[in-house]
Amino acid sequence: MHDCGVTRRGPGPALQGLCLAGPTATGKTALALALARRLATLQPVEIISVDSALVYRGLDIGTAKPGMAERAEVPHHLIDILEPTAAYSAARFVADATRLAAEIRARGNLPLLVGGTMLYFKALREGIDAMPAADPALRRTLEERAAALGWPALHAELARLDPVSAARLAPHDAQRIQRALEVHMQSGRPLSAWQHGQRAADGQAWPLVALEPTARAWLHARIAARFAAMLDAGLLDEVRRLRAHGDLHAELPAMRCVGYRQAWAALETGQTGDLLERGIAATRQLAKRQLTWLRGMPRTIIACDAPDALATGCATLQRLAAL
C-alpha cells in the first residue's frame, strides 16, 4: 500500500494536491507525465485537468487534449465530461476537483492538478462564493447591446463597475465580460468581490508550481508552431463536425475557446486564409492573460525555457509532495 504523502510534510496544512499551472504551450503535460514516471514506484500520480476547454467532448485538436495513450499511462480526470452545449463553472470545478482529490488520496495516490485556467486554480486555493446562476434573458440583453455597441464598449462599462475584473480582461473577451456584467446586474456586487469574498480554502494545502518563460519570444515561437500543427492535424475539419451538430452556436462557452472561436468565424465567413495568423494572435493574448493571473498568485516558478526545465520541475514538485 502506498502512503498518501500527507503525513510526511511536517507542520502546516495537510497536502490536498499539487498544482501545476502555466500559460498555453509551456510544456505542462510533458512535465506532468515526467513526474508520474519518476514517482511511479513511490506513489502513483493521477492528473486532474484544470482546463475549461478539456471538459468538452469533441474538442480534441484545438485543446491539445492528452491522447488515449497518455491517459492510459496516467489516469486523467475532468476530461470529456460534458457535451459542448453545456456550461461549466469555477464553483463546479472546485467541487469536482476537491472530491476527486480526496478520492485519489484515499487510493494512496498523489493528486496532480494540471492546466491553464487560472480562475479555477484561484478558486480552489482561495475559495469562492456561490455566485448567481446564469440568466438566459439577461445574457441575451447583453449580447444585443454588444451587437449594437461592441464588446469594447461593454468592457469600458465593466471598468466603471468592476475595475479589478476589467483589468484582467481583454476588451474583446466577450464571454468573461458578459459574465462579469451579468453577476453585477444580478447581485449589485462586482465579480471580483464574489471571487475574493470567501477564504474557505488554504492555498498552502494546494502548493502551486508555475511554468513561466524567461524569454517571451520562446513562448511566442512555441505558440506559433503549436497552432500551425493543430491546423495540419485537422482543426478546421473538427470545427466543421461540431458545426454539423446543429445545436451549437458561436456564443456557447465551448465555441468561445481560443482556436475554436477563430475557426468557427472563418468557416462562417468563408475566409480561412488568415486563420493561422488570427489563431496565433488570439493564443498569444490568452497566454498574456494567463501570465497576468499567475503574477497575483503565490507560487514556485520554473523557467520553462531552461534546458533543465523538466528535471527542475520534477524535483520541485517531488519536494513539495515530500516524497
C-alpha positions as YAML, in Angstrom:
chain: A
units: angstrom
residues:
- id: 1
  name: MET
  ca: [0.00, 0.00, 0.00]
- id: 2
  name: HIS
  ca: [1.37, 3.43, -0.96]
- id: 3
  name: ASP
  ca: [1.49, 6.18, 1.64]
- id: 4
  name: CYS
  ca: [-0.75, 9.07, 0.61]
- id: 5
  name: GLY
  ca: [2.02, 11.64, 1.23]
- id: 6
  name: VAL
  ca: [0.06, 13.72, 3.72]
- id: 7
  name: THR
  ca: [1.85, 12.72, 6.93]
- id: 8
  name: ARG
  ca: [5.38, 13.41, 5.69]
- id: 9
  name: ARG
  ca: [5.04, 17.17, 5.31]
- id: 10
  name: GLY
  ca: [5.50, 18.11, 8.94]
- id: 11
  name: PRO
  ca: [3.82, 21.21, 10.44]
- id: 12
  name: GLY
  ca: [1.27, 23.11, 8.38]
- id: 13
  name: PRO
  ca: [-1.85, 22.17, 6.46]
- id: 14
  name: ALA
  ca: [-2.17, 18.66, 5.08]
- id: 15
  name: LEU
  ca: [-1.40, 18.34, 1.39]
- id: 16
  name: GLN
  ca: [-4.59, 18.13, -0.64]
- id: 17
  name: GLY
  ca: [-2.92, 18.05, -4.05]
- id: 18
  name: LEU
  ca: [-0.10, 19.55, -6.10]
- id: 19
  name: CYS
  ca: [-0.92, 22.25, -8.66]
- id: 20
  name: LEU
  ca: [0.97, 22.70, -11.93]
- id: 21
  name: ALA
  ca: [-0.03, 25.79, -13.92]
- id: 22
  name: GLY
  ca: [1.32, 27.84, -16.78]
- id: 23
  name: PRO
  ca: [0.37, 29.60, -19.99]
- id: 24
  name: THR
  ca: [-0.57, 27.57, -23.01]
- id: 25
  name: ALA
  ca: [2.27, 25.76, -24.81]
- id: 26
  name: THR
  ca: [4.71, 25.84, -21.87]
- id: 27
  name: GLY
  ca: [5.00, 22.04, -21.52]
- id: 28
  name: LYS
  ca: [2.66, 21.31, -18.61]
- id: 29
  name: THR
  ca: [1.56, 17.92, -19.96]
- id: 30
  name: ALA
  ca: [5.14, 16.82, -20.61]
- id: 31
  name: LEU
  ca: [6.17, 17.76, -17.07]
- id: 32
  name: ALA
  ca: [3.13, 16.07, -15.52]
- id: 33
  name: LEU
  ca: [3.87, 12.82, -17.35]
- id: 34
  name: ALA
  ca: [7.57, 13.04, -16.46]
- id: 35
  name: LEU
  ca: [6.69, 13.43, -12.79]
- id: 36
  name: ALA
  ca: [4.28, 10.49, -12.94]
- id: 37
  name: ARG
  ca: [7.00, 8.29, -14.43]
- id: 38
  name: ARG
  ca: [9.52, 9.46, -11.83]
- id: 39
  name: LEU
  ca: [7.17, 8.74, -8.92]
- id: 40
  name: ALA
  ca: [5.70, 5.51, -10.32]
- id: 41
  name: THR
  ca: [7.44, 3.31, -7.73]
- id: 42
  name: LEU
  ca: [7.00, 5.79, -4.86]
- id: 43
  name: GLN
  ca: [3.43, 6.98, -5.24]
- id: 44
  name: PRO
  ca: [1.25, 6.72, -8.35]
- id: 45
  name: VAL
  ca: [0.09, 10.06, -9.76]
- id: 46
  name: GLU
  ca: [-3.41, 10.82, -11.01]
- id: 47
  name: ILE
  ca: [-3.94, 14.01, -13.01]
- id: 48
  name: ILE
  ca: [-6.91, 16.35, -12.54]
- id: 49
  name: SER
  ca: [-7.32, 18.65, -15.52]
- id: 50
  name: VAL
  ca: [-7.66, 22.35, -14.69]
- id: 51
  name: ASP
  ca: [-8.88, 23.43, -18.12]
- id: 52
  name: SER
  ca: [-12.24, 24.92, -19.05]
- id: 53
  name: ALA
  ca: [-11.99, 23.50, -22.60]
- id: 54
  name: LEU
  ca: [-10.86, 19.92, -21.88]
- id: 55
  name: VAL
  ca: [-14.16, 19.20, -20.12]
- id: 56
  name: TYR
  ca: [-15.90, 19.14, -23.54]
- id: 57
  name: ARG
  ca: [-16.29, 16.07, -25.72]
- id: 58
  name: GLY
  ca: [-15.36, 16.59, -29.34]
- id: 59
  name: LEU
  ca: [-12.91, 19.44, -28.67]
- id: 60
  name: ASP
  ca: [-9.71, 17.47, -29.12]
- id: 61
  name: ILE
  ca: [-7.30, 19.03, -31.61]
- id: 62
  name: GLY
  ca: [-7.72, 22.68, -30.66]
- id: 63
  name: THR
  ca: [-7.39, 21.96, -26.93]
- id: 64
  name: ALA
  ca: [-4.24, 19.81, -27.29]
- id: 65
  name: LYS
  ca: [-6.17, 17.22, -25.29]
- id: 66
  name: PRO
  ca: [-4.00, 14.40, -23.91]
- id: 67
  name: GLY
  ca: [-4.21, 11.37, -26.19]
- id: 68
  name: MET
  ca: [-5.54, 7.97, -25.25]
- id: 69
  name: ALA
  ca: [-2.01, 6.60, -24.79]
- id: 70
  name: GLU
  ca: [-1.20, 9.33, -22.27]
- id: 71
  name: ARG
  ca: [-4.48, 8.76, -20.45]
- id: 72
  name: ALA
  ca: [-3.82, 5.02, -20.39]
- id: 73
  name: GLU
  ca: [-0.39, 5.60, -18.85]
- id: 74
  name: VAL
  ca: [-1.60, 8.02, -16.16]
- id: 75
  name: PRO
  ca: [-5.24, 8.36, -15.04]
- id: 76
  name: HIS
  ca: [-6.75, 11.72, -16.05]
- id: 77
  name: HIS
  ca: [-9.90, 13.33, -14.62]
- id: 78
  name: LEU
  ca: [-12.25, 16.15, -15.72]
- id: 79
  name: ILE
  ca: [-11.68, 15.44, -19.41]
- id: 80
  name: ASP
  ca: [-14.60, 14.71, -21.77]
- id: 81
  name: ILE
  ca: [-17.24, 15.06, -19.06]
- id: 82
  name: LEU
  ca: [-19.65, 17.41, -20.88]
- id: 83
  name: GLU
  ca: [-21.23, 17.95, -24.27]
- id: 84
  name: PRO
  ca: [-20.19, 21.26, -25.88]
- id: 85
  name: THR
  ca: [-23.73, 22.61, -25.41]
- id: 86
  name: ALA
  ca: [-23.20, 22.71, -21.63]
- id: 87
  name: ALA
  ca: [-21.60, 25.28, -19.36]
- id: 88
  name: TYR
  ca: [-19.00, 24.63, -16.65]
- id: 89
  name: SER
  ca: [-18.20, 26.99, -13.79]
- id: 90
  name: ALA
  ca: [-15.40, 27.67, -11.33]
- id: 91
  name: ALA
  ca: [-17.68, 26.69, -8.47]
- id: 92
  name: ARG
  ca: [-18.43, 23.33, -10.09]
- id: 93
  name: PHE
  ca: [-14.73, 22.81, -10.77]
- id: 94
  name: VAL
  ca: [-13.87, 23.40, -7.11]
- id: 95
  name: ALA
  ca: [-16.49, 20.86, -6.03]
- id: 96
  name: ASP
  ca: [-15.35, 18.30, -8.61]
- id: 97
  name: ALA
  ca: [-11.62, 18.77, -8.00]
- id: 98
  name: THR
  ca: [-11.95, 18.66, -4.21]
- id: 99
  name: ARG
  ca: [-13.97, 15.45, -4.39]
- id: 100
  name: LEU
  ca: [-11.62, 13.82, -6.90]
- id: 101
  name: ALA
  ca: [-8.50, 14.80, -4.93]
- id: 102
  name: ALA
  ca: [-9.96, 13.20, -1.80]
- id: 103
  name: GLU
  ca: [-10.76, 10.01, -3.72]
- id: 104
  name: ILE
  ca: [-7.26, 9.91, -5.22]
- id: 105
  name: ARG
  ca: [-5.63, 10.36, -1.80]
- id: 106
  name: ALA
  ca: [-7.87, 7.62, -0.37]
- id: 107
  name: ARG
  ca: [-6.41, 5.28, -3.00]
- id: 108
  name: GLY
  ca: [-2.93, 6.15, -1.74]
- id: 109
  name: ASN
  ca: [-2.14, 8.13, -4.89]
- id: 110
  name: LEU
  ca: [-0.98, 11.71, -5.47]
- id: 111
  name: PRO
  ca: [-3.43, 14.25, -6.98]
- id: 112
  name: LEU
  ca: [-1.68, 16.47, -9.55]
- id: 113
  name: LEU
  ca: [-3.83, 19.33, -10.85]
- id: 114
  name: VAL
  ca: [-2.59, 20.47, -14.24]
- id: 115
  name: GLY
  ca: [-3.83, 23.22, -16.55]
- id: 116
  name: GLY
  ca: [-4.07, 26.83, -17.57]
- id: 117
  name: THR
  ca: [-7.49, 28.02, -16.38]
- id: 118
  name: MET
  ca: [-6.18, 30.31, -13.69]
- id: 119
  name: LEU
  ca: [-9.58, 31.25, -12.28]
- id: 120
  name: TYR
  ca: [-10.09, 27.60, -11.38]
- id: 121
  name: PHE
  ca: [-6.75, 27.43, -9.55]
- id: 122
  name: LYS
  ca: [-7.52, 30.66, -7.71]
- id: 123
  name: ALA
  ca: [-10.98, 29.49, -6.69]
- id: 124
  name: LEU
  ca: [-9.64, 26.14, -5.48]
- id: 125
  name: ARG
  ca: [-6.78, 27.64, -3.46]
- id: 126
  name: GLU
  ca: [-8.58, 30.71, -2.05]
- id: 127
  name: GLY
  ca: [-12.23, 29.73, -2.02]
- id: 128
  name: ILE
  ca: [-15.15, 31.15, -3.96]
- id: 129
  name: ASP
  ca: [-18.67, 32.20, -3.13]
- id: 130
  name: ALA
  ca: [-21.63, 30.59, -4.86]
- id: 131
  name: MET
  ca: [-22.18, 33.25, -7.50]
- id: 132
  name: PRO
  ca: [-25.58, 33.90, -9.09]
- id: 133
  name: ALA
  ca: [-26.59, 31.36, -11.72]
- id: 134
  name: ALA
  ca: [-26.64, 32.29, -15.39]
- id: 135
  name: ASP
  ca: [-29.71, 34.24, -16.51]
- id: 136
  name: PRO
  ca: [-30.52, 33.49, -20.19]
- id: 137
  name: ALA
  ca: [-32.72, 36.57, -20.61]
- id: 138
  name: LEU
  ca: [-30.07, 38.87, -19.15]
- id: 139
  name: ARG
  ca: [-27.41, 37.29, -21.35]
- id: 140
  name: ARG
  ca: [-29.50, 37.91, -24.45]
- id: 141
  name: THR
  ca: [-29.85, 41.55, -23.43]
- id: 142
  name: LEU
  ca: [-26.09, 41.89, -23.03]
- id: 143
  name: GLU
  ca: [-25.47, 40.15, -26.36]
- id: 144
  name: GLU
  ca: [-27.88, 42.54, -28.09]
- id: 145
  name: ARG
  ca: [-26.09, 45.51, -26.54]
- id: 146
  name: ALA
  ca: [-22.74, 44.11, -27.62]
- id: 147
  name: ALA
  ca: [-24.02, 43.63, -31.16]
- id: 148
  name: ALA
  ca: [-25.03, 47.28, -31.25]
- id: 149
  name: LEU
  ca: [-22.12, 48.86, -29.34]
- id: 150
  name: GLY
  ca: [-19.31, 46.32, -29.50]
- id: 151
  name: TRP
  ca: [-17.68, 44.38, -26.66]
- id: 152
  name: PRO
  ca: [-15.05, 47.10, -26.02]
- id: 153
  name: ALA
  ca: [-17.89, 49.44, -25.04]
- id: 154
  name: LEU
  ca: [-19.22, 46.89, -22.57]
- id: 155
  name: HIS
  ca: [-15.67, 46.37, -21.31]
- id: 156
  name: ALA
  ca: [-15.48, 50.11, -20.63]
- id: 157
  name: GLU
  ca: [-18.75, 49.87, -18.72]
- id: 158
  name: LEU
  ca: [-17.34, 46.97, -16.70]
- id: 159
  name: ALA
  ca: [-14.25, 49.07, -15.92]
- id: 160
  name: ARG
  ca: [-16.52, 51.60, -14.21]
- id: 161
  name: LEU
  ca: [-18.46, 48.95, -12.27]
- id: 162
  name: ASP
  ca: [-15.70, 46.46, -11.50]
- id: 163
  name: PRO
  ca: [-12.24, 47.82, -12.37]
- id: 164
  name: VAL
  ca: [-10.48, 44.80, -10.81]
- id: 165
  name: SER
  ca: [-12.19, 42.32, -13.13]
- id: 166
  name: ALA
  ca: [-11.95, 44.62, -16.16]
- id: 167
  name: ALA
  ca: [-8.20, 44.99, -15.69]
- id: 168
  name: ARG
  ca: [-7.79, 41.22, -16.15]
- id: 169
  name: LEU
  ca: [-9.93, 41.01, -19.29]
- id: 170
  name: ALA
  ca: [-9.21, 41.95, -22.88]
- id: 171
  name: PRO
  ca: [-11.76, 44.34, -24.48]
- id: 172
  name: HIS
  ca: [-12.96, 41.56, -26.81]
- id: 173
  name: ASP
  ca: [-13.18, 38.78, -24.19]
- id: 174
  name: ALA
  ca: [-16.92, 38.53, -24.72]
- id: 175
  name: GLN
  ca: [-17.62, 35.52, -22.51]
- id: 176
  name: ARG
  ca: [-15.97, 36.88, -19.39]
- id: 177
  name: ILE
  ca: [-17.11, 40.48, -19.87]
- id: 178
  name: GLN
  ca: [-20.67, 39.21, -20.23]
- id: 179
  name: ARG
  ca: [-20.42, 37.07, -17.09]
- id: 180
  name: ALA
  ca: [-18.92, 39.89, -15.03]
- id: 181
  name: LEU
  ca: [-21.65, 42.31, -16.07]
- id: 182
  name: GLU
  ca: [-24.31, 39.67, -15.52]
- id: 183
  name: VAL
  ca: [-23.14, 38.99, -11.96]
- id: 184
  name: HIS
  ca: [-23.05, 42.70, -11.15]
- id: 185
  name: MET
  ca: [-26.51, 43.29, -12.58]
- id: 186
  name: GLN
  ca: [-27.97, 40.34, -10.68]
- id: 187
  name: SER
  ca: [-26.33, 40.90, -7.30]
- id: 188
  name: GLY
  ca: [-25.19, 44.50, -7.18]
- id: 189
  name: ARG
  ca: [-21.71, 43.21, -6.29]
- id: 190
  name: PRO
  ca: [-18.71, 43.12, -8.63]
- id: 191
  name: LEU
  ca: [-17.49, 39.74, -9.78]
- id: 192
  name: SER
  ca: [-14.14, 40.43, -8.12]
- id: 193
  name: ALA
  ca: [-15.90, 40.74, -4.76]
- id: 194
  name: TRP
  ca: [-17.51, 37.33, -5.22]
- id: 195
  name: GLN
  ca: [-14.21, 35.77, -6.24]
- id: 196
  name: HIS
  ca: [-12.32, 37.24, -3.30]
- id: 197
  name: GLY
  ca: [-15.07, 37.24, -0.70]
- id: 198
  name: GLN
  ca: [-14.56, 33.77, 0.72]
- id: 199
  name: ARG
  ca: [-11.33, 32.24, 2.02]
- id: 200
  name: ALA
  ca: [-12.56, 28.77, 2.85]
- id: 201
  name: ALA
  ca: [-9.63, 27.05, 1.18]
- id: 202
  name: ASP
  ca: [-6.00, 27.08, 2.27]
- id: 203
  name: GLY
  ca: [-3.58, 27.69, -0.58]
- id: 204
  name: GLN
  ca: [-0.74, 26.01, 1.33]
- id: 205
  name: ALA
  ca: [-2.67, 22.76, 1.06]
- id: 206
  name: TRP
  ca: [-2.57, 23.16, -2.74]
- id: 207
  name: PRO
  ca: [1.05, 24.25, -3.46]
- id: 208
  name: LEU
  ca: [1.38, 25.79, -6.91]
- id: 209
  name: VAL
  ca: [4.26, 25.38, -9.35]
- id: 210
  name: ALA
  ca: [4.12, 27.62, -12.42]
- id: 211
  name: LEU
  ca: [5.89, 27.11, -15.73]
- id: 212
  name: GLU
  ca: [6.79, 30.60, -16.97]
- id: 213
  name: PRO
  ca: [9.19, 31.67, -19.74]
- id: 214
  name: THR
  ca: [12.11, 33.98, -19.12]
- id: 215
  name: ALA
  ca: [12.02, 34.99, -22.81]
- id: 216
  name: ARG
  ca: [8.60, 35.85, -24.24]
- id: 217
  name: ALA
  ca: [9.92, 35.15, -27.77]
- id: 218
  name: TRP
  ca: [10.41, 31.49, -26.80]
- id: 219
  name: LEU
  ca: [6.75, 31.19, -25.86]
- id: 220
  name: HIS
  ca: [5.60, 33.03, -28.99]
- id: 221
  name: ALA
  ca: [7.54, 30.60, -31.17]
- id: 222
  name: ARG
  ca: [6.00, 27.64, -29.34]
- id: 223
  name: ILE
  ca: [2.52, 29.08, -29.74]
- id: 224
  name: ALA
  ca: [3.00, 29.64, -33.48]
- id: 225
  name: ALA
  ca: [4.34, 26.12, -34.05]
- id: 226
  name: ARG
  ca: [1.58, 24.57, -31.98]
- id: 227
  name: PHE
  ca: [-1.28, 26.36, -33.73]
- id: 228
  name: ALA
  ca: [0.20, 25.51, -37.13]
- id: 229
  name: ALA
  ca: [0.37, 21.85, -36.03]
- id: 230
  name: MET
  ca: [-3.29, 22.00, -34.95]
- id: 231
  name: LEU
  ca: [-4.32, 23.23, -38.38]
- id: 232
  name: ASP
  ca: [-2.24, 20.48, -40.01]
- id: 233
  name: ALA
  ca: [-3.91, 17.92, -37.73]
- id: 234
  name: GLY
  ca: [-7.38, 18.96, -38.94]
- id: 235
  name: LEU
  ca: [-8.69, 21.68, -36.62]
- id: 236
  name: LEU
  ca: [-10.93, 23.12, -39.33]
- id: 237
  name: ASP
  ca: [-12.44, 19.71, -40.02]
- id: 238
  name: GLU
  ca: [-13.03, 19.23, -36.30]
- id: 239
  name: VAL
  ca: [-14.92, 22.54, -36.14]
- id: 240
  name: ARG
  ca: [-16.88, 21.60, -39.27]
- id: 241
  name: ARG
  ca: [-18.04, 18.45, -37.48]
- id: 242
  name: LEU
  ca: [-19.03, 20.47, -34.44]
- id: 243
  name: ARG
  ca: [-20.99, 22.92, -36.60]
- id: 244
  name: ALA
  ca: [-22.77, 19.99, -38.23]
- id: 245
  name: HIS
  ca: [-24.27, 19.03, -34.85]
- id: 246
  name: GLY
  ca: [-26.88, 21.72, -35.41]
- id: 247
  name: ASP
  ca: [-27.27, 22.51, -31.71]
- id: 248
  name: LEU
  ca: [-24.11, 24.59, -31.29]
- id: 249
  name: HIS
  ca: [-23.58, 28.28, -31.88]
- id: 250
  name: ALA
  ca: [-20.71, 30.72, -31.67]
- id: 251
  name: GLU
  ca: [-21.70, 32.17, -28.26]
- id: 252
  name: LEU
  ca: [-21.52, 28.91, -26.32]
- id: 253
  name: PRO
  ca: [-18.60, 28.75, -23.86]
- id: 254
  name: ALA
  ca: [-17.16, 25.75, -25.71]
- id: 255
  name: MET
  ca: [-17.13, 27.59, -29.02]
- id: 256
  name: ARG
  ca: [-15.55, 30.67, -27.48]
- id: 257
  name: CYS
  ca: [-12.38, 28.75, -26.64]
- id: 258
  name: VAL
  ca: [-9.29, 30.13, -28.35]
- id: 259
  name: GLY
  ca: [-8.80, 28.47, -31.70]
- id: 260
  name: TYR
  ca: [-12.38, 27.28, -31.94]
- id: 261
  name: ARG
  ca: [-13.73, 30.80, -31.95]
- id: 262
  name: GLN
  ca: [-11.40, 31.83, -34.78]
- id: 263
  name: ALA
  ca: [-12.05, 28.64, -36.78]
- id: 264
  name: TRP
  ca: [-15.82, 28.99, -36.36]
- id: 265
  name: ALA
  ca: [-15.70, 32.59, -37.63]
- id: 266
  name: ALA
  ca: [-13.50, 31.56, -40.57]
- id: 267
  name: LEU
  ca: [-15.98, 28.89, -41.61]
- id: 268
  name: GLU
  ca: [-18.89, 31.27, -41.08]
- id: 269
  name: THR
  ca: [-17.40, 33.87, -43.42]
- id: 270
  name: GLY
  ca: [-15.54, 31.52, -45.74]
- id: 271
  name: GLN
  ca: [-12.32, 33.46, -45.07]
- id: 272
  name: THR
  ca: [-9.89, 30.82, -43.86]
- id: 273
  name: GLY
  ca: [-6.73, 32.21, -45.45]
- id: 274
  name: ASP
  ca: [-5.61, 34.19, -42.42]
- id: 275
  name: LEU
  ca: [-6.76, 31.70, -39.79]
- id: 276
  name: LEU
  ca: [-3.18, 30.82, -38.83]
- id: 277
  name: GLU
  ca: [-2.32, 34.46, -38.07]
- id: 278
  name: ARG
  ca: [-5.56, 35.11, -36.19]
- id: 279
  name: GLY
  ca: [-5.25, 31.91, -34.19]
- id: 280
  name: ILE
  ca: [-1.68, 32.70, -33.20]
- id: 281
  name: ALA
  ca: [-2.61, 36.25, -32.18]
- id: 282
  name: ALA
  ca: [-5.54, 35.04, -30.06]
- id: 283
  name: THR
  ca: [-3.40, 32.39, -28.38]
- id: 284
  name: ARG
  ca: [-0.70, 34.94, -27.57]
- id: 285
  name: GLN
  ca: [-3.35, 37.13, -25.95]
- id: 286
  name: LEU
  ca: [-4.55, 34.13, -23.94]
- id: 287
  name: ALA
  ca: [-1.01, 33.43, -22.74]
- id: 288
  name: LYS
  ca: [-0.62, 37.09, -21.71]
- id: 289
  name: ARG
  ca: [-3.81, 36.88, -19.63]
- id: 290
  name: GLN
  ca: [-2.67, 33.63, -18.05]
- id: 291
  name: LEU
  ca: [0.63, 35.21, -17.01]
- id: 292
  name: THR
  ca: [-1.23, 38.20, -15.55]
- id: 293
  name: TRP
  ca: [-3.33, 35.84, -13.42]
- id: 294
  name: LEU
  ca: [-0.24, 33.95, -12.27]
- id: 295
  name: ARG
  ca: [1.52, 37.10, -11.12]
- id: 296
  name: GLY
  ca: [-1.20, 37.53, -8.49]
- id: 297
  name: MET
  ca: [-0.78, 34.01, -7.07]
- id: 298
  name: PRO
  ca: [1.78, 32.75, -4.55]
- id: 299
  name: ARG
  ca: [3.76, 30.16, -6.50]
- id: 300
  name: THR
  ca: [7.08, 28.49, -7.19]
- id: 301
  name: ILE
  ca: [8.30, 29.46, -10.67]
- id: 302
  name: ILE
  ca: [10.08, 27.08, -13.04]
- id: 303
  name: ALA
  ca: [11.69, 28.62, -16.13]
- id: 304
  name: CYS
  ca: [10.02, 26.54, -18.82]
- id: 305
  name: ASP
  ca: [12.51, 27.71, -21.47]
- id: 306
  name: ALA
  ca: [15.52, 26.49, -19.46]
- id: 307
  name: PRO
  ca: [17.30, 23.38, -20.77]
- id: 308
  name: ASP
  ca: [16.73, 21.56, -17.46]
- id: 309
  name: ALA
  ca: [13.08, 22.59, -17.06]
- id: 310
  name: LEU
  ca: [11.77, 19.00, -16.86]
- id: 311
  name: ALA
  ca: [14.32, 17.89, -14.30]
- id: 312
  name: THR
  ca: [13.91, 21.03, -12.21]
- id: 313
  name: GLY
  ca: [10.13, 20.83, -12.37]
- id: 314
  name: CYS
  ca: [10.09, 17.18, -11.32]
- id: 315
  name: ALA
  ca: [12.45, 17.81, -8.41]
- id: 316
  name: THR
  ca: [10.43, 20.82, -7.24]
- id: 317
  name: LEU
  ca: [7.10, 19.01, -7.37]
- id: 318
  name: GLN
  ca: [8.56, 15.97, -5.63]
- id: 319
  name: ARG
  ca: [9.95, 18.18, -2.87]
- id: 320
  name: LEU
  ca: [6.56, 19.84, -2.37]
- id: 321
  name: ALA
  ca: [4.95, 16.42, -2.12]
- id: 322
  name: ALA
  ca: [7.61, 15.45, 0.47]
- id: 323
  name: LEU
  ca: [8.33, 12.23, -1.40]
...
